[in-house]
C-alpha atoms as a printed R data frame, in Angstrom:
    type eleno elety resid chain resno       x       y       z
1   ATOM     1    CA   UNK     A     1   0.000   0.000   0.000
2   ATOM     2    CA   UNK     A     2   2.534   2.187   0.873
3   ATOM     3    CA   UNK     A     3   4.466   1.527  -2.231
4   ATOM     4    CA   UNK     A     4   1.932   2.036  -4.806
5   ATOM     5    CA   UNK     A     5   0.705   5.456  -2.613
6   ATOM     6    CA   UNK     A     6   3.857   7.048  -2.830
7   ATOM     7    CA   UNK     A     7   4.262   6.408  -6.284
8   ATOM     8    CA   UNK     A     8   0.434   8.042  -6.804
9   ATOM     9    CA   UNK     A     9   2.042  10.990  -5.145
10  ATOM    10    CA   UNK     A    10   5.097  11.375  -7.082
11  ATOM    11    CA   UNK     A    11   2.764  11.324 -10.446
12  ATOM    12    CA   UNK     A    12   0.912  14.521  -8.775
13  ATOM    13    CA   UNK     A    13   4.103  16.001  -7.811
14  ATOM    14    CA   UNK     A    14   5.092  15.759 -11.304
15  ATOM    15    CA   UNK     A    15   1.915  16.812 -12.544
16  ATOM    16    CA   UNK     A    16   1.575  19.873 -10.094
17  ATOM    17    CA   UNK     A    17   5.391  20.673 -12.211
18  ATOM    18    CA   UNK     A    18   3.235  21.569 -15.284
19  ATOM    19    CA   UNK     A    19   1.909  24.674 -13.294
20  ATOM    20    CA   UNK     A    20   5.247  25.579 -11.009
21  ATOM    21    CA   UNK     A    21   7.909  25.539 -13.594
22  ATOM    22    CA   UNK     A    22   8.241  28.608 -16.014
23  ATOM    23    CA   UNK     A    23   8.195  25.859 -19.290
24  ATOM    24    CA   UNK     A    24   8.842  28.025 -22.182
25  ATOM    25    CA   UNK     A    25   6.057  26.214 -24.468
26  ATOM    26    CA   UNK     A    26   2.812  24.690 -23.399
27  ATOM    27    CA   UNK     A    27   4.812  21.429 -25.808
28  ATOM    28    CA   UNK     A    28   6.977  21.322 -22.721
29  ATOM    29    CA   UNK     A    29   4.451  20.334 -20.996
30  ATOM    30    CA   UNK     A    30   3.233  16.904 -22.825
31  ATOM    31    CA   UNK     A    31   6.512  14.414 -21.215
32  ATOM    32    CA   UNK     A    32   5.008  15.990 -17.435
33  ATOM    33    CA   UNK     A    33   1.457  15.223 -18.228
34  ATOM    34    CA   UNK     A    34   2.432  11.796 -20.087
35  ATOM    35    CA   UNK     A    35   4.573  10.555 -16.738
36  ATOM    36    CA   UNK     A    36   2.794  12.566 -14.001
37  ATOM    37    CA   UNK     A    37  -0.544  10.440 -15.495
38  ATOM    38    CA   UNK     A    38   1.227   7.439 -16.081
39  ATOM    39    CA   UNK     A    39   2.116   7.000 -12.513
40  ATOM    40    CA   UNK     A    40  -1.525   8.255 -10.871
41  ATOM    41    CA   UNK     A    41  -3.359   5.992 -13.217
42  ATOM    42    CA   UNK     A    42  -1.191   2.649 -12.622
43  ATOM    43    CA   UNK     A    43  -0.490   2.722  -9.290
44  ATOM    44    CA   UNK     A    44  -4.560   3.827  -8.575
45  ATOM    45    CA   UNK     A    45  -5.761   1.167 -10.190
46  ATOM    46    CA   UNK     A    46  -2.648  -1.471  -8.735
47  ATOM    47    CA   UNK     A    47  -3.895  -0.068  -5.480
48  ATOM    48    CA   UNK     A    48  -7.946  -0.835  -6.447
49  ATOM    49    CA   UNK     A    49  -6.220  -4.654  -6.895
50  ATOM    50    CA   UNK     A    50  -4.968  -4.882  -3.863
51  ATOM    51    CA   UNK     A    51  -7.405  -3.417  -1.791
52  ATOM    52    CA   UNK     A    52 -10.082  -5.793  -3.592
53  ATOM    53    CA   UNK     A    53  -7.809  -8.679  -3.093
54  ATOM    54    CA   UNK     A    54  -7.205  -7.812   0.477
55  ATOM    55    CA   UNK     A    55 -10.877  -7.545   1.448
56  ATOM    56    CA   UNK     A    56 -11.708 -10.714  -0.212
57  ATOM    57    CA   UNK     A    57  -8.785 -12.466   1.515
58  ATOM    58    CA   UNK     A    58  -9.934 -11.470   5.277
59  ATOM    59    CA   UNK     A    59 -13.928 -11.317   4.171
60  ATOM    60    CA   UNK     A    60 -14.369 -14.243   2.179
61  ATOM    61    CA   UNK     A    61 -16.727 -14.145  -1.114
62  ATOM    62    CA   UNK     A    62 -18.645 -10.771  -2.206
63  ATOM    63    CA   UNK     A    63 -21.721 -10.675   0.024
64  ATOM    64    CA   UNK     A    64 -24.437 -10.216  -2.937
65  ATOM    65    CA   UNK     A    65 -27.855  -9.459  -0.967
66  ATOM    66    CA   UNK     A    66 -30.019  -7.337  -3.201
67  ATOM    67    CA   UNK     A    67 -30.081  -3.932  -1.665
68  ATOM    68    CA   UNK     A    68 -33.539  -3.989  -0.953
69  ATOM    69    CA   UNK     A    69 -33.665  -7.106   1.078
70  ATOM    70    CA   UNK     A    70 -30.950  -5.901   3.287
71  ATOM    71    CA   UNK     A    71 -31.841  -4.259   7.103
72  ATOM    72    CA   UNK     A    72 -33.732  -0.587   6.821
73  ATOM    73    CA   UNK     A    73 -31.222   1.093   8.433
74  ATOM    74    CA   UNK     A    74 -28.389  -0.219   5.909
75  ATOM    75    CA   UNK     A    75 -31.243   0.848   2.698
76  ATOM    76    CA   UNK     A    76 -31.237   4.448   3.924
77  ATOM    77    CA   UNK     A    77 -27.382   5.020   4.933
78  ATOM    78    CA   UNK     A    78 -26.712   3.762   1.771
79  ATOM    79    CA   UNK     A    79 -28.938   5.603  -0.367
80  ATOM    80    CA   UNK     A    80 -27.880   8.624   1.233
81  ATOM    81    CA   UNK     A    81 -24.260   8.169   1.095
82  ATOM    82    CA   UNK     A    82 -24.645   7.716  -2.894
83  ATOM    83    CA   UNK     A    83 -27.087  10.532  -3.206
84  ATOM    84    CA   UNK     A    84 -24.611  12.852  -1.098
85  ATOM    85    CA   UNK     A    85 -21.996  11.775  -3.236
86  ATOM    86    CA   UNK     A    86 -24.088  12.734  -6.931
87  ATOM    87    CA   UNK     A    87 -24.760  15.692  -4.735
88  ATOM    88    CA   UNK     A    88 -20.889  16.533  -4.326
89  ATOM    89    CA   UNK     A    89 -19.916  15.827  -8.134
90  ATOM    90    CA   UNK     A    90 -22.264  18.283  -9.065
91  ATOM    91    CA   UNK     A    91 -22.028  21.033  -6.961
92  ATOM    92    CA   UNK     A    92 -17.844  21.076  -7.427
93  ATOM    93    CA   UNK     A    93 -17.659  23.200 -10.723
94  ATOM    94    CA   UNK     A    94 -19.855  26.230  -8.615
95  ATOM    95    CA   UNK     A    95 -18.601  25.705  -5.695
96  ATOM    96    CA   UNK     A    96 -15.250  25.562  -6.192
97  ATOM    97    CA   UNK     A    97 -15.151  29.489  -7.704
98  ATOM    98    CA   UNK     A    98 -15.519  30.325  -4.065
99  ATOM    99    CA   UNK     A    99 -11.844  28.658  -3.121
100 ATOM   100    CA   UNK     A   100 -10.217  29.835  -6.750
101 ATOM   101    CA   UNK     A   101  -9.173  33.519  -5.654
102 ATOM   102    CA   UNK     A   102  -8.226  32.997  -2.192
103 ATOM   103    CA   UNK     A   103  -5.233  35.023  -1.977
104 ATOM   104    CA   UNK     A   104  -3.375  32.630   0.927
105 ATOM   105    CA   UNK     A   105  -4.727  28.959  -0.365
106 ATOM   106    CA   UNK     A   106  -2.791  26.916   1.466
107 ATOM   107    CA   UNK     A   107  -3.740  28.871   4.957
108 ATOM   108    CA   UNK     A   108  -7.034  28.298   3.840
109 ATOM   109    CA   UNK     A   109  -7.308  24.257   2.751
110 ATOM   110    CA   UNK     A   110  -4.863  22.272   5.061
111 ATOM   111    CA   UNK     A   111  -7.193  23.566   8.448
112 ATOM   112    CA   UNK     A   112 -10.351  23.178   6.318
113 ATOM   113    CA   UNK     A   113  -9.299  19.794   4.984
114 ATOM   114    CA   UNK     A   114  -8.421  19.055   8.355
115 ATOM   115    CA   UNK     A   115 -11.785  19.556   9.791
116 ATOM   116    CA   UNK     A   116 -13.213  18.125   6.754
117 ATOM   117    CA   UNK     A   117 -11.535  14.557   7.378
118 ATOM   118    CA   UNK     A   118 -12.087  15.087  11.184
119 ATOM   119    CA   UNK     A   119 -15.894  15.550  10.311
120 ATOM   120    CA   UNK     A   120 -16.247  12.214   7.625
121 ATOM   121    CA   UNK     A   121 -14.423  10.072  10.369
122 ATOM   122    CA   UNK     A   122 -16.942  11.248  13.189
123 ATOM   123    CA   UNK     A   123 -19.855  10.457  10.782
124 ATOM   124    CA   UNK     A   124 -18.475   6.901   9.929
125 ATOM   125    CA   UNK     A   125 -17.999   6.511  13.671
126 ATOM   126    CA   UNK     A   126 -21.562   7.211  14.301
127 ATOM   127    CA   UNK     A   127 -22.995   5.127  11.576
128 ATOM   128    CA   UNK     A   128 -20.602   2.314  13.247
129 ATOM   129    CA   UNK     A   129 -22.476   2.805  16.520
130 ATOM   130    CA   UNK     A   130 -25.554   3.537  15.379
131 ATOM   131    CA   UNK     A   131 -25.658   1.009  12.421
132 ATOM   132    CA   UNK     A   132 -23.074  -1.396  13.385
133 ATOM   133    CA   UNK     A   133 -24.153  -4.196  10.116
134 ATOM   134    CA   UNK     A   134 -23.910  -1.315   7.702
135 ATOM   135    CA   UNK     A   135 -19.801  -1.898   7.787
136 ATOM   136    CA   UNK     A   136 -19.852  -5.507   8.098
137 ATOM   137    CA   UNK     A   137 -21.532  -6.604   4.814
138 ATOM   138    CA   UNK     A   138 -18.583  -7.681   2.147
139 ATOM   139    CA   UNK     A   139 -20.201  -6.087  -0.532
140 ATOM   140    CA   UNK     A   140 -18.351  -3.622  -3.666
141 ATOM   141    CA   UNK     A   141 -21.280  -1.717  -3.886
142 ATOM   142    CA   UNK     A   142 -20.961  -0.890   0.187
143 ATOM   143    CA   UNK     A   143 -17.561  -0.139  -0.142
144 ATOM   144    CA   UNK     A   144 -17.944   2.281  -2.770
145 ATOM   145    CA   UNK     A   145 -20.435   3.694  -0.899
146 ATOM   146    CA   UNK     A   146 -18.785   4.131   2.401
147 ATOM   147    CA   UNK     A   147 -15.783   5.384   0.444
148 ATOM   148    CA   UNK     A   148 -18.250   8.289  -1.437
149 ATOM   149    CA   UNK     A   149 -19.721   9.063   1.577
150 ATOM   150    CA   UNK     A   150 -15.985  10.256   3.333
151 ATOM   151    CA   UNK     A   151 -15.282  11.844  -0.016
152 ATOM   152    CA   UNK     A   152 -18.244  14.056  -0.325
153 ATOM   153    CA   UNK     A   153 -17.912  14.986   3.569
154 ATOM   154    CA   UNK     A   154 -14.677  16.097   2.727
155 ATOM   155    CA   UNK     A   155 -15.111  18.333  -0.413
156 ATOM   156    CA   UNK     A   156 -18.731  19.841   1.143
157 ATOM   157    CA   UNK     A   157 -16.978  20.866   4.234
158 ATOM   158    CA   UNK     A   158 -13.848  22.587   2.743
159 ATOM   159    CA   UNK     A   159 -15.794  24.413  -0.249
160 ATOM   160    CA   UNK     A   160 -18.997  24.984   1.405
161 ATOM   161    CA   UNK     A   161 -16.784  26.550   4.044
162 ATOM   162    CA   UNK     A   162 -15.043  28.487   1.069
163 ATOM   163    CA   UNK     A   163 -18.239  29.761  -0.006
164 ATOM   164    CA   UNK     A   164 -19.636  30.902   3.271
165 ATOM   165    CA   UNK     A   165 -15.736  33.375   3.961
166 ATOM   166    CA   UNK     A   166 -16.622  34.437   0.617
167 ATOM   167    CA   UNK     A   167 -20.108  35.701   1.091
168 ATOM   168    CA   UNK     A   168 -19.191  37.367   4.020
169 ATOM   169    CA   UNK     A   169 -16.340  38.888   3.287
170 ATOM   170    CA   UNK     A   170 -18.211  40.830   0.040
171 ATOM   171    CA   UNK     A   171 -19.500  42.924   3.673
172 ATOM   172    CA   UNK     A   172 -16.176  44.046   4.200
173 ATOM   173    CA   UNK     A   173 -14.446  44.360   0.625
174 ATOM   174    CA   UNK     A   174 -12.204  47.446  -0.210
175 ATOM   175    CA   UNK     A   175 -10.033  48.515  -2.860
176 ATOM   176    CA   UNK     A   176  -6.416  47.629  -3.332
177 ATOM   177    CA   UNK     A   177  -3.813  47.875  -6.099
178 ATOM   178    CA   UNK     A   178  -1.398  44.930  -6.715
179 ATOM   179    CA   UNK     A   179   1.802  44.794  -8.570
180 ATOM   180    CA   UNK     A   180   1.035  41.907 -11.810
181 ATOM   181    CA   UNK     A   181   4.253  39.749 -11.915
182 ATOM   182    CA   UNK     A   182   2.810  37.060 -14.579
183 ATOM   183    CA   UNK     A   183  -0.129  36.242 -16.327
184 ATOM   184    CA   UNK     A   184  -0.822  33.138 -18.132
185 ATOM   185    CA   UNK     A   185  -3.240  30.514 -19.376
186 ATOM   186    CA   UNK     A   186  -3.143  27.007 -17.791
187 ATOM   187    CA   UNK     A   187  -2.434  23.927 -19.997
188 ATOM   188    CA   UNK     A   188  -4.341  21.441 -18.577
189 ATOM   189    CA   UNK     A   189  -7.391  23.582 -17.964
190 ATOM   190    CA   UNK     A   190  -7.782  26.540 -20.028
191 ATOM   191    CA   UNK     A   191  -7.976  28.478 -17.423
192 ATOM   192    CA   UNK     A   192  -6.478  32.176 -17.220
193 ATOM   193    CA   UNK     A   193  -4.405  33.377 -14.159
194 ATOM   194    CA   UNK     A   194  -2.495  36.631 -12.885
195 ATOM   195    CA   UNK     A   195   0.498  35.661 -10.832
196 ATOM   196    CA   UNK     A   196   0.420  39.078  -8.399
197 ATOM   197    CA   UNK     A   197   2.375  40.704  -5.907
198 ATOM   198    CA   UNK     A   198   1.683  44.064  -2.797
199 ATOM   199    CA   UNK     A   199   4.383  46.357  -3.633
200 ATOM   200    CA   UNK     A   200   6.870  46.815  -1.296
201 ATOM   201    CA   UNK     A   201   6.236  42.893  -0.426
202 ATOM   202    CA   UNK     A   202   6.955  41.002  -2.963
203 ATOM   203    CA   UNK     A   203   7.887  37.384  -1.693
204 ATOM   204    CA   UNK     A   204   4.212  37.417  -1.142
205 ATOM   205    CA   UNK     A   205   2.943  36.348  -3.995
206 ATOM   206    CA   UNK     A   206  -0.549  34.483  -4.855
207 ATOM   207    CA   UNK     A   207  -2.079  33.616  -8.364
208 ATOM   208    CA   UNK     A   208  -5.611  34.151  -8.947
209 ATOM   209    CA   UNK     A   209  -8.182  32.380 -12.146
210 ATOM   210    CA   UNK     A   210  -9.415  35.717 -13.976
211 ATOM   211    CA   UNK     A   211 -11.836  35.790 -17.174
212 ATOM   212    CA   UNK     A   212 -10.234  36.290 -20.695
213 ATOM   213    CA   UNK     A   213 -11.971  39.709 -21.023
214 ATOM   214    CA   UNK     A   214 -10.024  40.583 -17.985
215 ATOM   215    CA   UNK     A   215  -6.951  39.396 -18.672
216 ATOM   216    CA   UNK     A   216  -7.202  41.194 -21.896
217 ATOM   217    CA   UNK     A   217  -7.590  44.388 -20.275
218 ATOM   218    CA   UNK     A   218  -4.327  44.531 -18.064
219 ATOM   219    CA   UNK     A   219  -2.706  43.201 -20.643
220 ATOM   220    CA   UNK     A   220   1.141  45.336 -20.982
221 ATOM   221    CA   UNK     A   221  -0.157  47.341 -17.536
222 ATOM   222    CA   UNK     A   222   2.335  46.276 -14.186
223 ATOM   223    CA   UNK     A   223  -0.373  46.899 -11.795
224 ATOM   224    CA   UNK     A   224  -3.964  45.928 -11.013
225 ATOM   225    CA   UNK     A   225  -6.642  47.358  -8.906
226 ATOM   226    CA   UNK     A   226  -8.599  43.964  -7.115
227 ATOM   227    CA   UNK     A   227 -11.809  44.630  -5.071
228 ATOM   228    CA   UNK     A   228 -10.883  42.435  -1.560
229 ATOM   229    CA   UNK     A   229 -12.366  41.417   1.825
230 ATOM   230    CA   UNK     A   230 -11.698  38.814   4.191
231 ATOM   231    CA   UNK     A   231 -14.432  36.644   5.734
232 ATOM   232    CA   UNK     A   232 -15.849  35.758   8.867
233 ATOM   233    CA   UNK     A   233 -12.622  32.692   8.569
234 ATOM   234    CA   UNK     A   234 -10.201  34.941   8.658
235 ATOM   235    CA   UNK     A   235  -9.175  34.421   4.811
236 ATOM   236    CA   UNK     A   236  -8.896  37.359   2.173
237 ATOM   237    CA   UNK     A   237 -10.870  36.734  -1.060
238 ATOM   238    CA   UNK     A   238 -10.431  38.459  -4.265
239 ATOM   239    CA   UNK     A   239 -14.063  39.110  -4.918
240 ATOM   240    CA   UNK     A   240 -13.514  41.046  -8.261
241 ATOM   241    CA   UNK     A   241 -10.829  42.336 -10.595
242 ATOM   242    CA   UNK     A   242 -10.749  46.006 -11.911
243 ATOM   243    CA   UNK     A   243  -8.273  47.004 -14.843
């Protein structure tokens, strides 16, 4: 386990090289994305081998009791940890805009991914207690389902939170300028960015997503003029960009 998760994390750490290296062509790119996905997609799925053989080597043969004939309790955990998770997948794409222009991200995700994980173990604790049989059926489909449910806790806790510091902190927003140090497009995504800097503090730097129209405007300008405010969370959002 350890082996194959420590090779998953070298293919992100190769893949997260894409966006920290200067690469002078987006072609540059292509032997990063080729080995950074080579590595996550093996090693996942060697890992999904393992952990299926495992279970089947302490559990015995897949238990395969129709969902609806299993106990009530089981039924509605169940169909509530899979409609969470449908839940999650969608509301990613709007809800992540609320963590995209946090100016210190990393201030902002390690405590909040901390209290998401903290929050998905207490709930699987309580579903332990409260439906012990719900973790003892050797099933794939429970599995997944236990597994979606600590994954959607996860992602609903740190970019609900996200949105929350965002919508308050639109109360308290003011006017700044920054210095722009880069701007770019992202490979992988499409997306456009501003790499920026506070004048007279410039090992402080943070990158922002911004819309083409805007990154149009400041194009060959060294300075930008961001509408900020920092939420009830403590963390400073950029809530809008003004060329």
């Amino acid at each position: 386990y350890w082996s194959f998760g420590l090779k998953v994390l070298a293919g992100v750490g190769v893949l997260a090289l894409i966006d920290l290296l200067p690469l002078p062509s987006k072609w540059w790119a292509i032997p990063f994305l080729l080995v950074g996905a080579w590595l996550v997609l093996v090693n996942l799925s060697a890992l999904s081998v393992l952990a299926s053989a495992h279970h089947r080597y302490r559990n015995g043969p897949d238990d395969t009791t129709p969902l609806k004939a299993q106990d009530r309790a089981e039924r509605q955990v169940h169909v509530v940890s899979v409609v969470l998770l449908v839940i999650t997948m969608m509301a990613m794409v709007p809800l992540s805009c609320s963590a995209e222009n946090i100016v210190d991200k990393t201030g902002f995700l390690v405590p909040m991914g901390a209290v998401g994980v903290a929050t998905a173990a207490f709930v699987g604790w309580m579903i332990k207690r409260m439906v012990p049989g719900y973790y003892q059926r050797n099933s794939e489909a429970r599995g997944g389902a236990v597994l979606g449910l600590f994954f959607s806790i996860v992602v609903l806790v740190i970019l609900g939170s996200a949105w929350i510091d965002r919508s308050s902190a639109m109360g308290r927003a003011r006017l700044e300028r920054y210095a722009v140090k880069d701007t770019g497009t992202n490979i992988r995504s499409g997306s456009n960015y501003l790499q920026l800097y506070r004048p007279g503090q410039g090992s402080e730097n943070f990158r922002i997503k911004v819309r083409r129209k805007e990154l149009e405007a400041i194009a060959g300008r060294d300075s930008v003029d961001l509408l900020v405010g920092i939420g009830d969370l403590g963390s400073e959002h950029v809530l809008e960009v003004r060329p």
